Structure formats: structure tokens, C-alpha cells
PDB file of C-alpha atoms in Angstrom:
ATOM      1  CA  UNK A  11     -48.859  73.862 -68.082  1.00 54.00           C
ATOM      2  CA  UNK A  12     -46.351  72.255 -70.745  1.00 52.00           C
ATOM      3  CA  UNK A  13     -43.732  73.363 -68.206  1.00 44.00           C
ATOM      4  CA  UNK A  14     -44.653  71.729 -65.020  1.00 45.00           C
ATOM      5  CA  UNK A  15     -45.481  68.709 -66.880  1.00 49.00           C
ATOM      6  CA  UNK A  16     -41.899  68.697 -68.375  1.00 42.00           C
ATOM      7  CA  UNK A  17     -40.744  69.459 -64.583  1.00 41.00           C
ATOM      8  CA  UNK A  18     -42.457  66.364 -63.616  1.00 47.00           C
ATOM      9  CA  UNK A  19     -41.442  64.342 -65.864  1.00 49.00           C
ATOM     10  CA  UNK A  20     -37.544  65.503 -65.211  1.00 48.00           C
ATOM     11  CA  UNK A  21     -37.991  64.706 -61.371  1.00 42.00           C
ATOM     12  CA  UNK A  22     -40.014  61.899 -62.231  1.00 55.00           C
ATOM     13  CA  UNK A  23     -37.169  60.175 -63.910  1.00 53.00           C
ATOM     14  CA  UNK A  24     -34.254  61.487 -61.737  1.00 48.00           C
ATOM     15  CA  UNK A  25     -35.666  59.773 -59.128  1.00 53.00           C
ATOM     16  CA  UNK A  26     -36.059  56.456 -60.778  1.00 56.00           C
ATOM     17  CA  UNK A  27     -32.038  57.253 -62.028  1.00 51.00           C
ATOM     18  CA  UNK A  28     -31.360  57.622 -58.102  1.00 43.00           C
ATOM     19  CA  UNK A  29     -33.572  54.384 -57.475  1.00 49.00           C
ATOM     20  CA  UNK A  30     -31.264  52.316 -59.671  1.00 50.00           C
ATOM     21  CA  UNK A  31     -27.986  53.920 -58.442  1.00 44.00           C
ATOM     22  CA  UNK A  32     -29.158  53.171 -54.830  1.00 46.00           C
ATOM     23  CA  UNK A  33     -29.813  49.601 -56.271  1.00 54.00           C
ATOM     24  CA  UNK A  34     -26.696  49.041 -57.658  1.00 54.00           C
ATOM     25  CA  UNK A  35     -24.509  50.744 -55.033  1.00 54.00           C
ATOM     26  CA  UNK A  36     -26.721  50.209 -51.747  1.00 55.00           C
ATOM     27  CA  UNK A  37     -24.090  47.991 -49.738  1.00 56.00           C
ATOM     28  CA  UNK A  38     -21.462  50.672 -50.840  1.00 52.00           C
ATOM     29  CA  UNK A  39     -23.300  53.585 -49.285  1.00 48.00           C
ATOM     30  CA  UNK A  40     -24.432  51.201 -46.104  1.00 47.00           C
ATOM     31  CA  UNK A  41     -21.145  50.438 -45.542  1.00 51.00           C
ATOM     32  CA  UNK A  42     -19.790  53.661 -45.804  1.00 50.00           C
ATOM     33  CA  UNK A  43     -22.359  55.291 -43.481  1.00 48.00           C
ATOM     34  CA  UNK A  44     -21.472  53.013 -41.022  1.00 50.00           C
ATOM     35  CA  UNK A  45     -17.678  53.147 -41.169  1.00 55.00           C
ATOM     36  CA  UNK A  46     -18.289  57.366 -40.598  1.00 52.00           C
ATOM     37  CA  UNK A  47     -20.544  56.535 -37.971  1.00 53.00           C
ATOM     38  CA  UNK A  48     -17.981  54.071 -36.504  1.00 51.00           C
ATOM     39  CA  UNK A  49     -15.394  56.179 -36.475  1.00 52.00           C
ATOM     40  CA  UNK A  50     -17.206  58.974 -35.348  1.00 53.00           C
ATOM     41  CA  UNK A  51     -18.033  56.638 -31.715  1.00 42.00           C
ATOM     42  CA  UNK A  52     -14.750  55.517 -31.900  1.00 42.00           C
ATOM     43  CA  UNK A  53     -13.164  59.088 -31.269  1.00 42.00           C
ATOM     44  CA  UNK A  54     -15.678  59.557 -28.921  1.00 42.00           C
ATOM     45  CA  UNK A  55     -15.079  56.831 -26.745  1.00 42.00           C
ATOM     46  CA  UNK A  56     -10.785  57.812 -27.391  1.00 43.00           C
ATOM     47  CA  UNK A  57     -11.075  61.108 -26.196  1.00 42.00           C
ATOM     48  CA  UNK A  58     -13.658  59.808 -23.140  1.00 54.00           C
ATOM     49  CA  UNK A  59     -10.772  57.656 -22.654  1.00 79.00           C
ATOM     50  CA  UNK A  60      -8.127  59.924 -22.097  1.00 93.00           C
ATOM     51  CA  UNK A  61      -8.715  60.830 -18.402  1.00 96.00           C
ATOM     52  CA  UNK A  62      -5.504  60.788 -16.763  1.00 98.00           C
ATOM     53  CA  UNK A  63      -2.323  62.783 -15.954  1.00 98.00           C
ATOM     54  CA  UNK A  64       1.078  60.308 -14.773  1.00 98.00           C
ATOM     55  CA  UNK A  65       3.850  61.713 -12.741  1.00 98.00           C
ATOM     56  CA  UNK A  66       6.542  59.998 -15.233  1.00 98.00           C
ATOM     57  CA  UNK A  67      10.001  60.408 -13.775  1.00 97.00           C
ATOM     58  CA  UNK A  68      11.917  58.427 -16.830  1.00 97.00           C
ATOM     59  CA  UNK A  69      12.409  55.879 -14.730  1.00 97.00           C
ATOM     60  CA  UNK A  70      11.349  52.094 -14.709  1.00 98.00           C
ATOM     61  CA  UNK A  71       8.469  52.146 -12.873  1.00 97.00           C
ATOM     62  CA  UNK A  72       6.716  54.809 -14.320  1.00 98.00           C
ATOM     63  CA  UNK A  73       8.001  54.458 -18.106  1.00 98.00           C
ATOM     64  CA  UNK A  74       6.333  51.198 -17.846  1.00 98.00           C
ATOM     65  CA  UNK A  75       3.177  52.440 -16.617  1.00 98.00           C
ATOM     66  CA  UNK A  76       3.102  55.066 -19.172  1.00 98.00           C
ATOM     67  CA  UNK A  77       2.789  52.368 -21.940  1.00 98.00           C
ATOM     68  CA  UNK A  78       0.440  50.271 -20.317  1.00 98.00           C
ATOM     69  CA  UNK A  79      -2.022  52.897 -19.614  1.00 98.00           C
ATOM     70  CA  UNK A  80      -1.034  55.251 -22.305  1.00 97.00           C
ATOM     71  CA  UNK A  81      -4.738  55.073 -23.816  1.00 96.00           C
ATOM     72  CA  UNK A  82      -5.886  56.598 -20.983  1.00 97.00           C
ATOM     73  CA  UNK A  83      -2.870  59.012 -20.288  1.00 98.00           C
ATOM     74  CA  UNK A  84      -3.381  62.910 -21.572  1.00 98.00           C
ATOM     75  CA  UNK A  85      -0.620  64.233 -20.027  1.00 98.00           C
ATOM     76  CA  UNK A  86       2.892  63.295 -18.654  1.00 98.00           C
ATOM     77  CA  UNK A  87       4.692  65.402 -16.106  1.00 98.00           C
ATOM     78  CA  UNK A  88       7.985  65.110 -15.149  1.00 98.00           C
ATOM     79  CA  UNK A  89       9.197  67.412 -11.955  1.00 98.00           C
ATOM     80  CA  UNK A  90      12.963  68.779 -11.567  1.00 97.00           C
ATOM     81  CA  UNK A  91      13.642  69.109  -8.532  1.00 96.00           C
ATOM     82  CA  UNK A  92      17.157  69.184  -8.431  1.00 93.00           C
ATOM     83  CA  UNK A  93      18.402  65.555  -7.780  1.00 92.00           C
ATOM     84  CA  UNK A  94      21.545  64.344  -9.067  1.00 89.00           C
ATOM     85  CA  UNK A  95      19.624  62.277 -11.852  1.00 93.00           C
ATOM     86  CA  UNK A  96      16.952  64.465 -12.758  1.00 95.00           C
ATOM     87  CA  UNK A  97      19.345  65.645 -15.766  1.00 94.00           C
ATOM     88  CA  UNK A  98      19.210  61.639 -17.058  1.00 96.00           C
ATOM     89  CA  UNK A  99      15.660  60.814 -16.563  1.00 97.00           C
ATOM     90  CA  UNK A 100      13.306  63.494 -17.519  1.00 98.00           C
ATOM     91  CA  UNK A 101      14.973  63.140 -21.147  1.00 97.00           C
ATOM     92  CA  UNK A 102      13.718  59.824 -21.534  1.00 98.00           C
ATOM     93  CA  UNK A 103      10.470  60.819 -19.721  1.00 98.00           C
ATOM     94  CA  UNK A 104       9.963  63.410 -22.834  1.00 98.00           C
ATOM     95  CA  UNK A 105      11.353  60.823 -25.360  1.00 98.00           C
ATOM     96  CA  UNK A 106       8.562  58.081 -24.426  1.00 98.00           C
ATOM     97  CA  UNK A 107       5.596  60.606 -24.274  1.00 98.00           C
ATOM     98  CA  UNK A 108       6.488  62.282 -27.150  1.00 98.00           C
ATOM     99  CA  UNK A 109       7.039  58.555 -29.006  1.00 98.00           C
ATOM    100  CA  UNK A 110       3.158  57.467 -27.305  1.00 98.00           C
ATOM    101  CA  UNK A 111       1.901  61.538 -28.691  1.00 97.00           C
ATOM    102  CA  UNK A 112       0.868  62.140 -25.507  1.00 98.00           C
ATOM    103  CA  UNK A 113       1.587  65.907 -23.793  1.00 98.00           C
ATOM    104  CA  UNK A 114       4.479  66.125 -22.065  1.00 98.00           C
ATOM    105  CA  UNK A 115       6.078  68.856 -19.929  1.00 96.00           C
ATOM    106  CA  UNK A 116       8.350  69.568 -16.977  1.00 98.00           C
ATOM    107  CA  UNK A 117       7.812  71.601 -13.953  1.00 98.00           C
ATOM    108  CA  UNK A 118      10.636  73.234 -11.783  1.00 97.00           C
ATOM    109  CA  UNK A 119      10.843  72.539  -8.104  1.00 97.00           C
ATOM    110  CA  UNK A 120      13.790  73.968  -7.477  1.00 94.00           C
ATOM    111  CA  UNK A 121      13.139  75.532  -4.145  1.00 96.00           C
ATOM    112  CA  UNK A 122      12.958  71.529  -2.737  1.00 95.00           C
ATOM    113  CA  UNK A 123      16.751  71.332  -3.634  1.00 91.00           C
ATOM    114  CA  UNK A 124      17.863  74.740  -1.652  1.00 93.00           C
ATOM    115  CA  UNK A 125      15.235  74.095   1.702  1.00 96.00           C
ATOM    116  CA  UNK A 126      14.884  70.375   1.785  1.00 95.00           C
ATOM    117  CA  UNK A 127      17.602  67.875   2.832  1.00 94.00           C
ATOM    118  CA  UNK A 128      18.691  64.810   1.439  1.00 93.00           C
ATOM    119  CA  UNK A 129      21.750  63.233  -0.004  1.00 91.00           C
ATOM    120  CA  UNK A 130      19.740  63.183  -3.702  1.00 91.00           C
ATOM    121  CA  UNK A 131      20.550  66.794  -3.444  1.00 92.00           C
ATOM    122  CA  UNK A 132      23.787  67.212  -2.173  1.00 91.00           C
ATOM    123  CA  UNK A 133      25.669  65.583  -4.866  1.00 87.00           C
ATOM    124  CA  UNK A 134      27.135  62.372  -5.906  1.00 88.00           C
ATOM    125  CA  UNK A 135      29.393  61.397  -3.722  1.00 85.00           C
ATOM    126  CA  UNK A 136      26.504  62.053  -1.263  1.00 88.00           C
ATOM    127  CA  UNK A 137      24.413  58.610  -2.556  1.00 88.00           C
ATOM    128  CA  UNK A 138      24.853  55.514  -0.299  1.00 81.00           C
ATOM    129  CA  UNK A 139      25.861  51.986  -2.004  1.00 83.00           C
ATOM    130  CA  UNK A 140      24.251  49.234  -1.240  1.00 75.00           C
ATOM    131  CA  UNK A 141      21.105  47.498  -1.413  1.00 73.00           C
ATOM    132  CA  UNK A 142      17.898  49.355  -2.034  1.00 57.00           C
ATOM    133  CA  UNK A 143      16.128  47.952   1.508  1.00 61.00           C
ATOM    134  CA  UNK A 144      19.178  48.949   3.432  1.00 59.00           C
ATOM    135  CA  UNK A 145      18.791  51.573   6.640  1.00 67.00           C
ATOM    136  CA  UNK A 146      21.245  53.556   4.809  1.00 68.00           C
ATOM    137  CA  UNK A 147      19.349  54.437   1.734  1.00 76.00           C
ATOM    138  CA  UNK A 148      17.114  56.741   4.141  1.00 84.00           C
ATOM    139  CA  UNK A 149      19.415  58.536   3.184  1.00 87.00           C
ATOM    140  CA  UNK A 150      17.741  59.608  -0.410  1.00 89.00           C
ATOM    141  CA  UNK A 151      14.187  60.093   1.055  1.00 90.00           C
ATOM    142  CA  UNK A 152      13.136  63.511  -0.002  1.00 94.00           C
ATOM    143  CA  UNK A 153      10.862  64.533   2.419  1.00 94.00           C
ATOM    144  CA  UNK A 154       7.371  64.473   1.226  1.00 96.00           C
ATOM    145  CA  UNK A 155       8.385  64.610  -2.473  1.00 95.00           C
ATOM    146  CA  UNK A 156       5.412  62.974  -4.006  1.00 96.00           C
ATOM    147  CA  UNK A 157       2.990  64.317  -1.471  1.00 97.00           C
ATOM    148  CA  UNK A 158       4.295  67.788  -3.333  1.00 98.00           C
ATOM    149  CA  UNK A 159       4.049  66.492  -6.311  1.00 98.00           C
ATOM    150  CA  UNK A 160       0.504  64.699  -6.758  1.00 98.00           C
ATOM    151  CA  UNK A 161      -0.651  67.832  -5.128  1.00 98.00           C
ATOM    152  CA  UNK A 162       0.684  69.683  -8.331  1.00 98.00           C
ATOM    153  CA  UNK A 163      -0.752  66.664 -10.814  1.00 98.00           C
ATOM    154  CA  UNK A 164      -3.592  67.063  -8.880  1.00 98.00           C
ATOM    155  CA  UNK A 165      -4.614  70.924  -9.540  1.00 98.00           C
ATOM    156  CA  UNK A 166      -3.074  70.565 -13.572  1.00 98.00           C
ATOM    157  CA  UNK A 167      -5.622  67.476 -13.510  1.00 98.00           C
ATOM    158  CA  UNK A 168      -8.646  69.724 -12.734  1.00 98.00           C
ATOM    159  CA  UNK A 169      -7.578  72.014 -14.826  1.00 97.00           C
ATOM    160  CA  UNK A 170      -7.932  70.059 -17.648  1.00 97.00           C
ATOM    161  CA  UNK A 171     -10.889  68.293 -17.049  1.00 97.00           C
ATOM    162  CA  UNK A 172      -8.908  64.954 -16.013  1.00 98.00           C
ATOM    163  CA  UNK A 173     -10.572  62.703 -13.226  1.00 98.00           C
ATOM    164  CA  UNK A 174      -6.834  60.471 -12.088  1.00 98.00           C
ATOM    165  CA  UNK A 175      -3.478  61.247 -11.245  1.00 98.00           C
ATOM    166  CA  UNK A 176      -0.992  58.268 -11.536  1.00 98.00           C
ATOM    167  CA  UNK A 177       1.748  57.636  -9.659  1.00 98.00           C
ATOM    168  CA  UNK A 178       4.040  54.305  -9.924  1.00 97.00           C
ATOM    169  CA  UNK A 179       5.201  53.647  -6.411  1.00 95.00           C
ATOM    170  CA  UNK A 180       5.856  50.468  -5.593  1.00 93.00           C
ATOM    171  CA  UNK A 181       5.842  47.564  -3.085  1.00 89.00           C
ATOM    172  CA  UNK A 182       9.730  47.492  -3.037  1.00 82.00           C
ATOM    173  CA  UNK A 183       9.508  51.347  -1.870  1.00 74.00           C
ATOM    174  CA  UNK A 184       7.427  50.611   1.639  1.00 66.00           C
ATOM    175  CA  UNK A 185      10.608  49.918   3.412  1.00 71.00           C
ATOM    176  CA  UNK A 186      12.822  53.038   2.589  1.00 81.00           C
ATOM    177  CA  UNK A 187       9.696  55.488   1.373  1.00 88.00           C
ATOM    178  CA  UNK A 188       6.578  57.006   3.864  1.00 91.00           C
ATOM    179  CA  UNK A 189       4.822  58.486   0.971  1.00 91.00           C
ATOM    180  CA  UNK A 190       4.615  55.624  -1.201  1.00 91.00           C
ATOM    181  CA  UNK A 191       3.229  53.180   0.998  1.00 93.00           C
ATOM    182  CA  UNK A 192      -0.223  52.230   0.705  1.00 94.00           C
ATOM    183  CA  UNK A 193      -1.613  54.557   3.529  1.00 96.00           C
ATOM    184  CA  UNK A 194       0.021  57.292   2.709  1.00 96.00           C
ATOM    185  CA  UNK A 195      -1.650  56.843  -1.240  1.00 96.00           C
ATOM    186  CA  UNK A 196      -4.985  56.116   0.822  1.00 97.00           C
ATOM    187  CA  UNK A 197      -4.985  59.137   2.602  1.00 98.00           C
ATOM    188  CA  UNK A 198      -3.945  61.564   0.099  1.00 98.00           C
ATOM    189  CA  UNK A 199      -6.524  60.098  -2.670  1.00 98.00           C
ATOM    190  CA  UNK A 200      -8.892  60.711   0.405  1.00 98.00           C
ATOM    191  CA  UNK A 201      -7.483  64.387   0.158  1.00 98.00           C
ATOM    192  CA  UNK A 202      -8.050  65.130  -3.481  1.00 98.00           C
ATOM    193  CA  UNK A 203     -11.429  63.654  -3.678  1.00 98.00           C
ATOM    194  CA  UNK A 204     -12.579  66.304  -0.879  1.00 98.00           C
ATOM    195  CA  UNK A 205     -10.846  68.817  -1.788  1.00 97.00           C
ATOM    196  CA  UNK A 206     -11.346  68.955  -5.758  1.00 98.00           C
ATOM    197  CA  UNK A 207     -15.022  69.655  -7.313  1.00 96.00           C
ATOM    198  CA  UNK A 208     -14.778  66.679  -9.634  1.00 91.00           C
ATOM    199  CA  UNK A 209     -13.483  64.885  -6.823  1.00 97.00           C
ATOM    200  CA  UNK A 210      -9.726  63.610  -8.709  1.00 98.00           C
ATOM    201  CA  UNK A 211      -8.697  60.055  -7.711  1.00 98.00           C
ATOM    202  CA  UNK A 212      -5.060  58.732  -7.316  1.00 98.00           C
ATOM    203  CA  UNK A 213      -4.225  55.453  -8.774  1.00 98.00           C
ATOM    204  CA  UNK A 214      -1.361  53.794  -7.953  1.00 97.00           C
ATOM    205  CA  UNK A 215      -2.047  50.347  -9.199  1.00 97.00           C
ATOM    206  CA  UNK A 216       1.819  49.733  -8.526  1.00 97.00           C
ATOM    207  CA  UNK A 217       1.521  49.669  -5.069  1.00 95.00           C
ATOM    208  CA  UNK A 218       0.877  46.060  -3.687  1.00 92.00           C
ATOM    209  CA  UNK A 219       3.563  44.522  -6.408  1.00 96.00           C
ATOM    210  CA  UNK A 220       7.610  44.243  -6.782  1.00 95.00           C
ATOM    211  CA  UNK A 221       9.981  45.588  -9.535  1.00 96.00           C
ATOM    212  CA  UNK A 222      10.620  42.330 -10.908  1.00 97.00           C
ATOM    213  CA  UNK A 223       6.728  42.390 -11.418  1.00 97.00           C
ATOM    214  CA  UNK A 224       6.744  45.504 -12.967  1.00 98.00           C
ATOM    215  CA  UNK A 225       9.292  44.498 -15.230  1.00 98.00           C
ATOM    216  CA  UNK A 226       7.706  41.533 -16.206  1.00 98.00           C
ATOM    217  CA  UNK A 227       4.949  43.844 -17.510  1.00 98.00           C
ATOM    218  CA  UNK A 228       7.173  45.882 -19.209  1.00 98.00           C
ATOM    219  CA  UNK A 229       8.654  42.447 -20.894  1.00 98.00           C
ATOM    220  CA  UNK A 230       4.950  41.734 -22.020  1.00 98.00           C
ATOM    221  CA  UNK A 231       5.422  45.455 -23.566  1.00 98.00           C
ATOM    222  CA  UNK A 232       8.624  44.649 -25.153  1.00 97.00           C
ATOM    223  CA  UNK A 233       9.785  47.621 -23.769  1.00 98.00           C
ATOM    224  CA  UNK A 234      13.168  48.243 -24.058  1.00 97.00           C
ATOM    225  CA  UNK A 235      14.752  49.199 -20.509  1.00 97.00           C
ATOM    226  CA  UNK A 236      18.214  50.166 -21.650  1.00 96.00           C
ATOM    227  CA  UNK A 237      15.397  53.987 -22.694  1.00 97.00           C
ATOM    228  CA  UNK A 238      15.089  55.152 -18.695  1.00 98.00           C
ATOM    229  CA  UNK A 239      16.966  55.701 -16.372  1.00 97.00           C
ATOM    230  CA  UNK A 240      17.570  54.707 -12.468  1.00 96.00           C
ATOM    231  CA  UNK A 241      21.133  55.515 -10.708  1.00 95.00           C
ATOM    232  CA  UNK A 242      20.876  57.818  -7.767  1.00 93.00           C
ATOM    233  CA  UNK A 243      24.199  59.086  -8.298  1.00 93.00           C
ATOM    234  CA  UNK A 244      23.796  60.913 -11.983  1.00 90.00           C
ATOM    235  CA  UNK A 245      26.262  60.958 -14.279  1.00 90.00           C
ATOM    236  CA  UNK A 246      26.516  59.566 -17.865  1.00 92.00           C
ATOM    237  CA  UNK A 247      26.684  55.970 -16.891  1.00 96.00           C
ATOM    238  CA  UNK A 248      24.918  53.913 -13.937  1.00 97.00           C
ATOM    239  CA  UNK A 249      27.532  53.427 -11.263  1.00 94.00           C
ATOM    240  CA  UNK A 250      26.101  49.572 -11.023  1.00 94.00           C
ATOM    241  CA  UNK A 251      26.307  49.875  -6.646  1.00 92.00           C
ATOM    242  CA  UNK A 252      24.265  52.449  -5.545  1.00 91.00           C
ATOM    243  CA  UNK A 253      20.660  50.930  -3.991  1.00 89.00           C
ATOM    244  CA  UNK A 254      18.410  51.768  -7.728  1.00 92.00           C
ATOM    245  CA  UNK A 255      21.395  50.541  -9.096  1.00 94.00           C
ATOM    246  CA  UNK A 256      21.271  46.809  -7.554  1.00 93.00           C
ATOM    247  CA  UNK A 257      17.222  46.965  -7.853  1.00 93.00           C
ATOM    248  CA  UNK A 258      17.095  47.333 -11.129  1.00 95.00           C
ATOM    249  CA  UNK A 259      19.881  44.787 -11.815  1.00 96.00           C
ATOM    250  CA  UNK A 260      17.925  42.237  -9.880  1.00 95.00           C
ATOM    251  CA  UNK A 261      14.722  43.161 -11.103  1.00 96.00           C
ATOM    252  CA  UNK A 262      15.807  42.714 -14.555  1.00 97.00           C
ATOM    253  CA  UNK A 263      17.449  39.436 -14.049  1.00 97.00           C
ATOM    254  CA  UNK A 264      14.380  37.981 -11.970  1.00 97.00           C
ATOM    255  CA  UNK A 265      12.250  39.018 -14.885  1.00 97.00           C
ATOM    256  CA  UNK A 266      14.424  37.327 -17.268  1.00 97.00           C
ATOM    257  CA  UNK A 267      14.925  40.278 -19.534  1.00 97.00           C
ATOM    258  CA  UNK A 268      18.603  40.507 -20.693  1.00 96.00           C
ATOM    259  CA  UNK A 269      20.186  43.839 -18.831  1.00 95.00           C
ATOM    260  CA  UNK A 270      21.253  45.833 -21.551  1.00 95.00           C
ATOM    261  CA  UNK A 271      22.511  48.853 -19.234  1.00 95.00           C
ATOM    262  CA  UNK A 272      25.920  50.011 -19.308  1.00 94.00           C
ATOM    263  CA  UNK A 273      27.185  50.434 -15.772  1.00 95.00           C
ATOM    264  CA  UNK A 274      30.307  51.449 -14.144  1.00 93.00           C
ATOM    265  CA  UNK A 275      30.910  48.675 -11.711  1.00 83.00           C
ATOM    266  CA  UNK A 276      30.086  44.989 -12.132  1.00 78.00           C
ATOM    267  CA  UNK A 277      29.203  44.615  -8.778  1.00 64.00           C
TER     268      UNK A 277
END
């Protein structure tokens, strides 16, 4: 009996000891509950976030949408497919991914450079000059390159649970470029809806706006340019004439950003 009241007692005052720690400490414990729980919905909502692949080339265009979506973006993917520049730009394509910690990797399409035609694979010298809009820059079209290559983004998205592939065509492309025009992205969002079970979008929120406008974005990023990459022709400098050459040169100047890229030829 002596026991039990000596147990009692015992509890009896440990829990008026806990009654006047809780007193003294209450807002301590609140707040820490709360910063656990808050962190706890914050990861959460992260990893909901994350519900995207990009097809990031290293370029501009894409580079730029990497950062501005790049808390939605869970993986990059950069294609070689055997172009004269593909050696330049997926380096910087890795470089920005791996900078944002977002998964990065590179898939070979190296069967489009010995069955598909187009002076981006035949070499250098092969590349028009000019500007970007001209008939000549035709020319470059590989034929049904991103149609190949969202189908790819499409089936890794899938696979990984991801619900968007994003591509960054652009308005400036329409001219020179069937499969970055608006119906072309219509249609083939149209295709991976129906034929994925989680029914995959495409967004290309690129497509109704110009280079310049893209850089200005990237000048709201301070993102510095001078990191991707855009001559058709390869090499280790841009040659400055060929038609990416002279868009991103204007693109750059009409977003007021100072054009930090070495080229070969002033123009």
C-alpha cells in the first residue's frame, strides 16, 4: 500500500513539474510544432510541384525557360542528334540544371544525323548566313525533330509520374519551323493526352511571343546569356552571320541587355 501511495505521489508531482515546464516554455513548443508541421506541407506542396520534364537544348530559349519554371521542372533532357552545335550547347544545358539541382541527362539520336537531311548535319560550311526569317534558312529544318523528340519527353514523362513536357519554341520560329508553330504544338498535345494513361500535356508557353521577349524575361532573371549557346555553324566561337547568329544579336540588343558573346564577325 506504502508503495502505490509513494507511486502516486511521484506521478503526482511529475506532472505538476511538466505543468510548469509547459508553462514556462509553451510558445517554444507551439512554435516549434508548427515550424515541423510547416515544413513538413511545405515539402509536400515542393515535390507536388515538381511535375514537369523540359527539352533544354542550352540554348536561349529554353535556358531561360528552365529558370523560370525550374520549381516545377524534375528533369532536363537534352537530345544529340548530331548537329554541328550540339557539342556547344548540351554543356551548358548540363551546367544550368545541374546549377538549379534539377536531373539532367542526354539522349543519343544519332540515327537522325545518318537518315535525315539537313545542312545542321552536313557540316559547317553547310549553314546558310543571313537572317533567321530568310527562305534560305529552310535549309536547317530537321525534319520533324521535335515531333521526335517530345515523343521521347513524352514516354520518360510517364515514366516518372510527370503530367507536362516543355518545349520553348517560339513565335520567331513559325516562319522557318512546321513543328513549332502553334498547330503543330496543338495537335501533338492532342496526341499525348490520348495516347498516355495520365493523359501528359505539352506546354509551350513560348509560342505566341518573340526572342526579344524571351530575353526580356531572362533580363528579369538576371540571367547571364554569354552561359548558352546559339550558332548553327559549331565551333568554339559564334560566327556572328549565320541566321541564330543575327537573332540572338538583335534579340539581345532589343531587350537592352549588353551582348556579352564573343563572335567571329561583327556583322
Amino acid at each position: 500500500m506504502r508503495f502505490y501511495i509513494f507511486f502516486a505521489a511521484c506521478v503526482s508531482k511529475c506532472n505538476m513539474e511538466f505543468a510548469i515546464l509547459y508553462k514556462k516554455h509553451s510558445c517554444l513548443l507551439v512554435t516549434l510544432l508548427l515550424f515541423f508541421y510547416f515544413c513538413g506541407i511545405k515539402k509536400q506542396i515542393g515535390y507536388r510541384m515538381k511535375d514537369s520534364v523540359i527539352i533544354v537544348s542550352g540554348g536561349m530559349d529554353s535556358v531561360t525557360m528552365l529558370y523560370e519554371y525550374s520549381e516545377r521542372i524534375a528533369i532536363g533532357i537534352s537530345f544529340d542528334y548530331g548537329s554541328n552545335h550540339n557539342a556547344r550547347e548540351i554543356p551548358f544545358a548540363r551546367m544550368h540544371c545541374e546549377r538549379l539541382g534539377i536531373k539532367h541527362f542526354v539522349i543519343n539520336l544519332d540515327f537522325m544525323g545518318r537518315y535525315f537531311k539537313s545542312s545542321l548535319l552536313e557540316g559547317a560550311d553547310a549553314i546558310p548566313e543571313g537572317h533567321y526569317e530568310d527562305s534560305n534558312m529552310k535549309s536547317t529544318v530537321v525534319p520533324f525533330r521535335n515531333g521526335i523528340m517530345l515523343a521521347i519527353a513524352t514516354g520518360i514523362a510517364e515514366s516518372n509520374g510527370l503530367k507536362y513536357v516543355m518545349m520553348a519554341n517560339h513565335g520567331g520560329d513559325h516562319a522557318i519551323y512546321p513543328d513549332c508553330r502553334t498547330e503543330f504544338v496543338s495537335a501533338f498535345d492532342a496526341a499525348t493526352r490520348a495516347g498516355t494513361y495520365e493523359g501528359v500535356s505539352i506546354l509551350a508557353p513560348y509560342t505566341g511571343i518573340t526572342k526579344a521577349d524571351i530575353a526580356r524575361k531572362g533580363k528579369a532573371l538576371r540571367l547571364d546569356y554569354s552561359e548558352t549557346w546559339s550558332c548553327y555553324k559549331g565551333g568554339n566561337t559564334h560566327c556572328g552571320r549565320c541566321g541564330t547568329c543575327v537573332e540572338r544579336r538583335e534579340a539581345l540588343a532589343e531587350a537592352g541587355i549588353e551582348d556579352t558573346t564573343k563572335y567571329l564577325s561583327d556583322m
